[in-house]
mmCIF file of C-alpha atoms in Angstrom:
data_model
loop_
_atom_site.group_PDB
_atom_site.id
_atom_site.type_symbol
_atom_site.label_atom_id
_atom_site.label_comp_id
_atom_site.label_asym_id
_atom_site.label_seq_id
_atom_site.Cartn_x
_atom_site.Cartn_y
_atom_site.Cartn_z
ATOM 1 C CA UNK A 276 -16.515 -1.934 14.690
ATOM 2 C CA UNK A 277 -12.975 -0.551 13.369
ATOM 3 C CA UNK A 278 -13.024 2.593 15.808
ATOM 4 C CA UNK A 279 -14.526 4.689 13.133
ATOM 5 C CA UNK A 280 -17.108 6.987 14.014
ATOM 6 C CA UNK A 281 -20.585 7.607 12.334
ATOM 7 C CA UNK A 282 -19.129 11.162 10.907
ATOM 8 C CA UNK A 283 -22.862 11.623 9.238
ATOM 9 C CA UNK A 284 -24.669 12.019 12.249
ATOM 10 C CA UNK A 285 -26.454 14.935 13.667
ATOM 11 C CA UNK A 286 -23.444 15.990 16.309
ATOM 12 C CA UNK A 287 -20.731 15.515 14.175
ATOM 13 C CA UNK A 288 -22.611 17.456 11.093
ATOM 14 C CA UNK A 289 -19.359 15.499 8.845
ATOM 15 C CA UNK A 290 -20.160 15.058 5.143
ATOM 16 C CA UNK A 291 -22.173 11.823 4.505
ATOM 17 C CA UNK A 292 -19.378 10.735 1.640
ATOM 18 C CA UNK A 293 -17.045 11.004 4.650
ATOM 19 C CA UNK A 294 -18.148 7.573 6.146
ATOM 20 C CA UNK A 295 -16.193 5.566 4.809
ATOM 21 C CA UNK A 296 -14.388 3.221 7.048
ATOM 22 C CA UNK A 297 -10.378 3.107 7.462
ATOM 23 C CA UNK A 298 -7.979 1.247 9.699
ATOM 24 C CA UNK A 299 -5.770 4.455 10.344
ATOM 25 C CA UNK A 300 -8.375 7.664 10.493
ATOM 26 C CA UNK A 301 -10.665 9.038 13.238
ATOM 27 C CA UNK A 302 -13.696 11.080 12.344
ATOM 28 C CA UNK A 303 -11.752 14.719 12.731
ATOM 29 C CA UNK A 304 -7.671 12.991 12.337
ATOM 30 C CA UNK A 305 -6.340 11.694 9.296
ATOM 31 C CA UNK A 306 -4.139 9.670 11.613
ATOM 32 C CA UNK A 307 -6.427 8.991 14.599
ATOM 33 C CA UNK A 308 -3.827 7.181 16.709
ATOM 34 C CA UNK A 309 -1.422 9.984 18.203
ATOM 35 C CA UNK A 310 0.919 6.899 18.781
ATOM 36 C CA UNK A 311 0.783 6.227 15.053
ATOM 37 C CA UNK A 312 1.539 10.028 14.255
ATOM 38 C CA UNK A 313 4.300 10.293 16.477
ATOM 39 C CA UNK A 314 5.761 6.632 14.542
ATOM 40 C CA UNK A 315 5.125 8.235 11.475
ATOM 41 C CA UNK A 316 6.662 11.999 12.093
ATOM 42 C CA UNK A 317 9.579 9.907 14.210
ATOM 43 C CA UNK A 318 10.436 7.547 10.879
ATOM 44 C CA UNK A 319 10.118 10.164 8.316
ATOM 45 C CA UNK A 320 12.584 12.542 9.731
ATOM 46 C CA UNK A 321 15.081 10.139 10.820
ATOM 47 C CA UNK A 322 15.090 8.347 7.166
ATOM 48 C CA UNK A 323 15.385 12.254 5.785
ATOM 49 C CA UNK A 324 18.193 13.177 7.775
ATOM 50 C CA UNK A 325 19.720 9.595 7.938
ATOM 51 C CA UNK A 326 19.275 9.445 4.266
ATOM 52 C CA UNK A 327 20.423 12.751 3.688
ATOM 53 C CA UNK A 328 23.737 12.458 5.424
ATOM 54 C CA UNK A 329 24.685 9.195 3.912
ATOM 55 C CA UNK A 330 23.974 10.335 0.430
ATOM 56 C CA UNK A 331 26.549 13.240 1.008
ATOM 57 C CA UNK A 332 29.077 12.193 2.749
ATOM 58 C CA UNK A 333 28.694 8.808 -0.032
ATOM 59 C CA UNK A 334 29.478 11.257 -2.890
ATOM 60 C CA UNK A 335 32.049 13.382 -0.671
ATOM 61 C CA UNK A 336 34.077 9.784 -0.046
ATOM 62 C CA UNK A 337 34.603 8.769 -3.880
ATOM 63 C CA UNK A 338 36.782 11.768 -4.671
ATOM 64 C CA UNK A 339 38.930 10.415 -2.152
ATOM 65 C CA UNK A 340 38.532 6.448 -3.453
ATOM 66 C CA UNK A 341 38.887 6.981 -7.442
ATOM 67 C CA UNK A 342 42.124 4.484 -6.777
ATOM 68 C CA UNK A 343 39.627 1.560 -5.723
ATOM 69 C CA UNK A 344 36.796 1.010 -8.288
ATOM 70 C CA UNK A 345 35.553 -2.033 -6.011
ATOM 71 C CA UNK A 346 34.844 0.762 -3.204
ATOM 72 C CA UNK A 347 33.482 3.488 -5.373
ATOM 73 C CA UNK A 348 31.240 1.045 -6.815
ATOM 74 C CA UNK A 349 29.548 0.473 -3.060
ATOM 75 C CA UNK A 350 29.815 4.192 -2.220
ATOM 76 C CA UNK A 351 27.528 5.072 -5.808
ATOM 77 C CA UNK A 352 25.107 1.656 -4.675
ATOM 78 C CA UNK A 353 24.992 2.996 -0.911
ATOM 79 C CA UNK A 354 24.705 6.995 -2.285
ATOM 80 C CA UNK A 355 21.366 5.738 -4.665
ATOM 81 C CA UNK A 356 20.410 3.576 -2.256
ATOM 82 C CA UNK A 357 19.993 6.502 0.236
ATOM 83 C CA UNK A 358 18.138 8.327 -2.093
ATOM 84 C CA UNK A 359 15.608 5.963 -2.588
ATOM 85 C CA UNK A 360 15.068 5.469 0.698
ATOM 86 C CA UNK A 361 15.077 9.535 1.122
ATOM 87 C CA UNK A 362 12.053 9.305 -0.834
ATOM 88 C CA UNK A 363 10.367 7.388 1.726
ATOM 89 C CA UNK A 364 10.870 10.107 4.064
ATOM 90 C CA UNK A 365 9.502 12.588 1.923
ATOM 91 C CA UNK A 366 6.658 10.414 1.617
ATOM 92 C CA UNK A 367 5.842 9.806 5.705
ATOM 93 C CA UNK A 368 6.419 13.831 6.369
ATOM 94 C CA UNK A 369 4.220 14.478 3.819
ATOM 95 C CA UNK A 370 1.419 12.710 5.159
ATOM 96 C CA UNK A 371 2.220 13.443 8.721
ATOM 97 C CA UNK A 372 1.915 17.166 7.416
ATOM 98 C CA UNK A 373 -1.404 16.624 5.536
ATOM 99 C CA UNK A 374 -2.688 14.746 9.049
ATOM 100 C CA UNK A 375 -1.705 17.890 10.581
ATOM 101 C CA UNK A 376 -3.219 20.547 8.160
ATOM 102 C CA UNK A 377 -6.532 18.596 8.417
ATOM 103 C CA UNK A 378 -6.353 18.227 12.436
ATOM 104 C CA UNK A 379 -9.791 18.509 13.601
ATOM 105 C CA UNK A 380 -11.954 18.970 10.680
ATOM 106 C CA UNK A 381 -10.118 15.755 8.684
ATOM 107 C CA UNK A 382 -13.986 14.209 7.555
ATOM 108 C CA UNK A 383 -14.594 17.720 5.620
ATOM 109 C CA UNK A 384 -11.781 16.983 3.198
ATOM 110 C CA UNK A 385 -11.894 12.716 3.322
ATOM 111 C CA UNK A 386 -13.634 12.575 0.498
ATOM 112 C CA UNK A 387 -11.816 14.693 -1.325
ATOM 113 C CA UNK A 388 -8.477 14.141 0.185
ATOM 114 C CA UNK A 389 -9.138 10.225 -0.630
ATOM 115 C CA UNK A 390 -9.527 11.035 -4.196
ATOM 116 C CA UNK A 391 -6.916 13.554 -4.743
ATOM 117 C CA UNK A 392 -4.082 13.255 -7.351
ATOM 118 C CA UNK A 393 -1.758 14.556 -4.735
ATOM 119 C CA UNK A 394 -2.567 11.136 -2.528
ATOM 120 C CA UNK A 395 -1.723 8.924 -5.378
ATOM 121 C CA UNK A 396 1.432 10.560 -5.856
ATOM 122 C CA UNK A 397 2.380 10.133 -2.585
ATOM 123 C CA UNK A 398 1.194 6.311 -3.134
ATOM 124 C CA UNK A 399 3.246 5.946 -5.946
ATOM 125 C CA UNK A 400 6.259 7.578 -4.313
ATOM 126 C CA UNK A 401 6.150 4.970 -1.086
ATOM 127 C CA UNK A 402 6.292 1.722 -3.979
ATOM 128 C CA UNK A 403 9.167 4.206 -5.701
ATOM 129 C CA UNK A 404 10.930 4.305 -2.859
ATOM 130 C CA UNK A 405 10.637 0.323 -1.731
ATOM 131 C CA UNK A 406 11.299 -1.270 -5.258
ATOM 132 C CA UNK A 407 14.703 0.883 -5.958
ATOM 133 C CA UNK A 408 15.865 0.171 -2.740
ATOM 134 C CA UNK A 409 15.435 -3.471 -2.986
ATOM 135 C CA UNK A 410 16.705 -3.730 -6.535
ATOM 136 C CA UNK A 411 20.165 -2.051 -5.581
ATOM 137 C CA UNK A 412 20.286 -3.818 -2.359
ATOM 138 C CA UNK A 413 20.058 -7.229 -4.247
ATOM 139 C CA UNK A 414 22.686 -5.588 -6.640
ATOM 140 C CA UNK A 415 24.708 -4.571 -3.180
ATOM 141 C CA UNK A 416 24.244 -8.145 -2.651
ATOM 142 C CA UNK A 417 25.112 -9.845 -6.160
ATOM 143 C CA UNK A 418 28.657 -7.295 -6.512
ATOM 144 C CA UNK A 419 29.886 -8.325 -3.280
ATOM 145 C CA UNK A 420 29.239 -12.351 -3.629
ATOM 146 C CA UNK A 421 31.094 -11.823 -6.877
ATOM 147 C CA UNK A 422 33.654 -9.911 -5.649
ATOM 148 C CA UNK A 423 34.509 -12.491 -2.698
ATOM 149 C CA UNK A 424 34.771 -15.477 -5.269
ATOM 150 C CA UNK A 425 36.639 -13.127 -7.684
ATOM 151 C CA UNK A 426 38.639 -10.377 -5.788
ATOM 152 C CA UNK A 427 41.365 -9.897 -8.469
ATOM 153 C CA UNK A 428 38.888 -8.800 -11.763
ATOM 154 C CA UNK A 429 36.548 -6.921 -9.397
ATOM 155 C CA UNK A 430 39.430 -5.108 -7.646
ATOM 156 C CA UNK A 431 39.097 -3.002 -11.088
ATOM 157 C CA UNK A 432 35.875 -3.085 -11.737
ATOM 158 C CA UNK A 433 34.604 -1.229 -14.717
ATOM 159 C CA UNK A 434 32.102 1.823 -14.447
ATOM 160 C CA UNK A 435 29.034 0.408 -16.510
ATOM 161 C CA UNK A 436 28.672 -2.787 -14.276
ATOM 162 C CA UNK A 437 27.655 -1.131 -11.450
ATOM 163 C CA UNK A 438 26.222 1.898 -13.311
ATOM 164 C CA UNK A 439 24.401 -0.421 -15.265
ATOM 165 C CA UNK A 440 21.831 -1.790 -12.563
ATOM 166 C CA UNK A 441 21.308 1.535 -10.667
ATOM 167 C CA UNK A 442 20.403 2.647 -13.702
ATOM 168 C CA UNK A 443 17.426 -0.585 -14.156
ATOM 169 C CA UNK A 444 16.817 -0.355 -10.472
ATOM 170 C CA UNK A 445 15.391 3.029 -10.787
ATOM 171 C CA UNK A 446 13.850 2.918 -14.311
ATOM 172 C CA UNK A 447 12.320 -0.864 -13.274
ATOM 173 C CA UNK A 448 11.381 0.687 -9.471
ATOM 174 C CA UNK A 449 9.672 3.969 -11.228
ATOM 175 C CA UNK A 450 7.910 2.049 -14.091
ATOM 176 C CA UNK A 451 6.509 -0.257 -11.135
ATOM 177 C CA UNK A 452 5.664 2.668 -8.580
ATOM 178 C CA UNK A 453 3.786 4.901 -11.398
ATOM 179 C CA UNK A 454 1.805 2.515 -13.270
ATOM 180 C CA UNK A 455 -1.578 2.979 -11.273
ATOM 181 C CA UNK A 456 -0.800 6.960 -12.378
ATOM 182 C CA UNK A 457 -2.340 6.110 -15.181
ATOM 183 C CA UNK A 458 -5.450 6.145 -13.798
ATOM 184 C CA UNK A 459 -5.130 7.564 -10.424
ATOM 185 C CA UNK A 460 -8.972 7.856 -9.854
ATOM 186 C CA UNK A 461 -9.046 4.473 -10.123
ATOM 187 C CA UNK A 462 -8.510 4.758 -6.353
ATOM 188 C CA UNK A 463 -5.485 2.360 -5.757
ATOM 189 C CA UNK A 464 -3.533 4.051 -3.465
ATOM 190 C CA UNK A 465 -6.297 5.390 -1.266
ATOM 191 C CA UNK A 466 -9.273 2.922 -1.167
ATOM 192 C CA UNK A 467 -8.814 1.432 1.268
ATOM 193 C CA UNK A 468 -6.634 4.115 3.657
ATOM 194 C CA UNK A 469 -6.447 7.731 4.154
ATOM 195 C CA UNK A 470 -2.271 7.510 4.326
ATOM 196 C CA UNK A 471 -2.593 6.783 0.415
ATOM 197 C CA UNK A 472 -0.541 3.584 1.316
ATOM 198 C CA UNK A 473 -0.474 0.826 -1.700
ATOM 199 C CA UNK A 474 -2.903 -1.925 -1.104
ATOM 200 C CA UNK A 475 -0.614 -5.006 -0.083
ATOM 201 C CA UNK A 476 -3.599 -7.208 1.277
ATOM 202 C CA UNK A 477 -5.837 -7.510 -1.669
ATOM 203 C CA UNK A 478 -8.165 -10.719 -2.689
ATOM 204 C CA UNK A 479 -8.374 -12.702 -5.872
ATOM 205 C CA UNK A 480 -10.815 -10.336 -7.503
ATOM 206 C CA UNK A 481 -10.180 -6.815 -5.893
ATOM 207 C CA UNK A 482 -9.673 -4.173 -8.177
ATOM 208 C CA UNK A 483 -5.489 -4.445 -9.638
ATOM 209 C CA UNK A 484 -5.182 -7.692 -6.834
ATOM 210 C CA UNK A 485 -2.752 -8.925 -9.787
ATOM 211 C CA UNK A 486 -0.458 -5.101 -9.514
ATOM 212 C CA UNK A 487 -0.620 -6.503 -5.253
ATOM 213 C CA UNK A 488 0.275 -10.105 -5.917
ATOM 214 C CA UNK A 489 2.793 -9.182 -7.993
ATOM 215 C CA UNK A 490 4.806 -6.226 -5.692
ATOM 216 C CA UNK A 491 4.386 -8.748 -2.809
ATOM 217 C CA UNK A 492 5.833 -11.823 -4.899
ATOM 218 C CA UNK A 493 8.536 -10.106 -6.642
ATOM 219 C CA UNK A 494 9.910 -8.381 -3.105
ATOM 220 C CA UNK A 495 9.812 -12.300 -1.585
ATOM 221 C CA UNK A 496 12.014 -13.143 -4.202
ATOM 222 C CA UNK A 497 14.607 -10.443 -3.854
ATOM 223 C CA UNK A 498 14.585 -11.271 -0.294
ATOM 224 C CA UNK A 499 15.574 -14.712 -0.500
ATOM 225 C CA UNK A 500 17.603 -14.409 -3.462
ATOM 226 C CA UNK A 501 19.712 -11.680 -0.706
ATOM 227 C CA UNK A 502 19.446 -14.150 1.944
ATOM 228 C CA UNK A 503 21.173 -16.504 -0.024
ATOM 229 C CA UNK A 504 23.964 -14.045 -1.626
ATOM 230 C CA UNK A 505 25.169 -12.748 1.531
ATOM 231 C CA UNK A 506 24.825 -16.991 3.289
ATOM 232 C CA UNK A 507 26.805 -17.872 0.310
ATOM 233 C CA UNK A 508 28.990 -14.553 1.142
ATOM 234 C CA UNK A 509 29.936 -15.728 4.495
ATOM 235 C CA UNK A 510 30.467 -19.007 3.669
ATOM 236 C CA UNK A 511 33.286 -18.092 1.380
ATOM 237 C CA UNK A 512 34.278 -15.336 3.102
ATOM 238 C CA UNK A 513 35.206 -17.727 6.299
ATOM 239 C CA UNK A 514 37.327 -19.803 4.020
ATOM 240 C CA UNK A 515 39.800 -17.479 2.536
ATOM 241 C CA UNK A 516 40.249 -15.114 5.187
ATOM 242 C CA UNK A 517 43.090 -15.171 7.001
ATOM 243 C CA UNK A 518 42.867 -12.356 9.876
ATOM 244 C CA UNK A 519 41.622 -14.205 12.118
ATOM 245 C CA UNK A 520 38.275 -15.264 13.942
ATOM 246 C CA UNK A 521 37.667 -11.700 14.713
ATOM 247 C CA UNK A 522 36.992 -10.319 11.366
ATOM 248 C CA UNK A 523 34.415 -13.182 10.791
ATOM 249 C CA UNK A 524 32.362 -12.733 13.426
ATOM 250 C CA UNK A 525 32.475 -9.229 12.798
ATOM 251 C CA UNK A 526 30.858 -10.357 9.005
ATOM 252 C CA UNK A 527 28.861 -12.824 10.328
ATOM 253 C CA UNK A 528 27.359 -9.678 12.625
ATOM 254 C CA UNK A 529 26.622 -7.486 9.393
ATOM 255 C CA UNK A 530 25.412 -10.025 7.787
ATOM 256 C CA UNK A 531 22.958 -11.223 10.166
ATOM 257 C CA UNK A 532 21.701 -7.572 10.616
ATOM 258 C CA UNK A 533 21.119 -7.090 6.679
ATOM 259 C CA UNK A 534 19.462 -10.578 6.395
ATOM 260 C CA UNK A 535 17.274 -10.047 9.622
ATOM 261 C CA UNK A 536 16.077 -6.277 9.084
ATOM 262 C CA UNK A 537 14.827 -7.004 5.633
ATOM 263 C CA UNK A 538 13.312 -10.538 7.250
ATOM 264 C CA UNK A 539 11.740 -8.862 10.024
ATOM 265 C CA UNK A 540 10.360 -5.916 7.410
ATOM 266 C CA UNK A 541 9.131 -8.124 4.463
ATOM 267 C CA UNK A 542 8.551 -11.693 5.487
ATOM 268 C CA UNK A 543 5.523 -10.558 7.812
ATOM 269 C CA UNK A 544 4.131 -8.575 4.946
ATOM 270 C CA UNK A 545 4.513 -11.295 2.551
ATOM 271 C CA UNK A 546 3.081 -14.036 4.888
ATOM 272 C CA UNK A 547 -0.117 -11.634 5.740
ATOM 273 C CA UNK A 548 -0.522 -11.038 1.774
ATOM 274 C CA UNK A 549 -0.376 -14.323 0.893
ATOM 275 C CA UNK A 550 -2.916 -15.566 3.525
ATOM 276 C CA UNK A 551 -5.148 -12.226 2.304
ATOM 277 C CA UNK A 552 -5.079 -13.850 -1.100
ATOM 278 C CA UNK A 553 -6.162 -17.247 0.426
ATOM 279 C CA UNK A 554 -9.525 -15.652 1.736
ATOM 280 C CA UNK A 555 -8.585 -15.283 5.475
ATOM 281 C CA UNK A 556 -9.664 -12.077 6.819
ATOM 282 C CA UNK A 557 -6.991 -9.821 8.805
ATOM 283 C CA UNK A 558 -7.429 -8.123 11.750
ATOM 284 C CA UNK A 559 -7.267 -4.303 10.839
ATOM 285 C CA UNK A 560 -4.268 -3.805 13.401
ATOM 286 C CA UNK A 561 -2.081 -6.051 11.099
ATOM 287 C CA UNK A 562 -2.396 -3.480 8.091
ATOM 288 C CA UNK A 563 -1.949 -0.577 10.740
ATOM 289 C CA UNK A 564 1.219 -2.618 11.727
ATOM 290 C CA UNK A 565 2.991 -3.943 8.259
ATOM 291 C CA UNK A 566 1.691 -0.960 6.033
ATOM 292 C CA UNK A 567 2.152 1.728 8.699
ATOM 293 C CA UNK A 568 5.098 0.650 10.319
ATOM 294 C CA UNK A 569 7.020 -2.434 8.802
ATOM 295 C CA UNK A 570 6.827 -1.284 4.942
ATOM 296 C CA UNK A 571 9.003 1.993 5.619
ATOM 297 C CA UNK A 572 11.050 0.453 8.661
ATOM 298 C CA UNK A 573 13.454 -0.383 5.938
ATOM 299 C CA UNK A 574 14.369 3.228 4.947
ATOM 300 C CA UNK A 575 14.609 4.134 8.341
ATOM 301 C CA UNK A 576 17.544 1.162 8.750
ATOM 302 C CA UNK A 577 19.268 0.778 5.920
ATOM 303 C CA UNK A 578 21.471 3.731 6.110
ATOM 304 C CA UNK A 579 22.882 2.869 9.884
ATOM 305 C CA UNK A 580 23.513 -0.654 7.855
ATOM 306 C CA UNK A 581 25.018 0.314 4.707
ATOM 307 C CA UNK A 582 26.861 2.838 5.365
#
């Protein structure tokens, strides 16, 4: 029905645990599209390298701006905020390479694979890598509002308030990402896909549907409270400046492209979840397309934004 195979049968001689159904596998691929493994391999190097690059040349740039706190505060935000997403990259390379290793034989080692601490990790490392970067983009968000209505204190801003919530954004992102390590057999991560993805479309009842409801719920609410940080942003922004029409549509651009990449990576998600937790049932090329493609889009852009 899904495109899966019968791996159990007499041609294919796959292990009869090796049945199970998933929306991204094949019978002998861990990642039976080759479209989807080229996305995957495509996304995971550019947010390395991408990630990589603005981390370092982040860190090189506040040697030479220790005379402006306001812009070594951004450069320390956009230098963790690369980092986080760099751990998404690890993440989609790592899979891409496990797809690879098991090219051809994947429904000897499903089972296993499926099961595997090392899959959960990898779980755990995607919701790592999506909760820190949304916490210090809403604190990206919530410094520069403040700093347009009050340009004169933040013009000398002190270490510790920006230090402060990179510091909770990771310890909050990590404390959210690891929690089904407790019990990693417990199969959250990989149930329901080979790419040990986290389950974002779960129903009231599924096994940790609550852990879901709650990632999907508390990412909706970062999003809007962004939305309206950097609205409010512009709106001020247009009143005080004084260069010129120029530098306002040149906000009004950024702006729009921060608001409208996290839109068109989250919203969809969060619409799909929430209509999951009504009872509809999803097409499987919806999870291929928000899990697979939309949920680590984000790392991918945020350094050609940020930076």
């Amino acid at each position: 029905e899904n495109g899966i195979k019968d791996c159990s049968d007499g041609s294919d001689e796959c292990p009869a645990n090796s049945k199970k159904e998933t929306v991204f596998s094949s019978p002998f691929e861990m990642i039976g599209n080759p479209v989807f493994r080229g996305i995957l391999w495509m996304m995971g190097g550019i947010s390395l390298l991408g990630n990589t690059a603005v981390c370092i040349i982040s860190i090189m740039q506040v040697r030479t701006a220790k005379s402006e706190p306001l812009k070594v505060a951004f450069l320390w935000l956009v230098a963790n905020l690369s980092v986080s997403d760099l751990l998404m990259g690890v993440y989609l390379l790592s899979v891409s390479a496990m797809g690879s290793r098991f090219s051809g034989s994947y429904c000897y080692h499903d089972a296993e694979w499926r099961s595997s601490q090392t899959c959960s990790i990898l779980g755990s490392l995607a919701v790592v890598s999506t909760e820190v970067s949304a916490l210090i983009m809403a604190a990206m968000a919530t410094i520069r509002l403040v700093s347009v209505y009050f340009p004169v204190r933040m013009s000398s801003i002190k270490r510790v308030t920006y230090a402060a919530p990179i510091v909770c954004a990771w310890c909050v992102g990590i404390l959210i990402g690891t929690l089904p390590l407790a019990n990693y057999k417990s199969g959250y991560f990989v149930e329901s896909a080979c790419v040990c993805m986290p389950r974002l479309f779960a129903k009231v009842g599924d096994a940790a549907w609550g852990y879901s409801t709650f990632i999907i719920v508390f990412n909706f609410c970062l999003f809007v409270y962004m939305a309206c940080c950097y609205l409010f942003l512009y709106q001020r922004s247009r009143k005080v400046t004084k260069v010129g029409k120029s530098k306002s549509r040149r906000l009004l651009r950024t702006v729009a492209a921060m608001i409208f990449t996290n839109f068109c990576c989250w919203i969809p998600i969060c619409i799909m979840a929430f209509i999951t937790l009504a009872g509809v049932k999803l097409d499987n090329i919806v999870y291929v397309v928000c899990a697979g493609v939309l949920h680590p889009l984000n790392s991918v852009l945020n350094p050609l934004i940020y930076s």
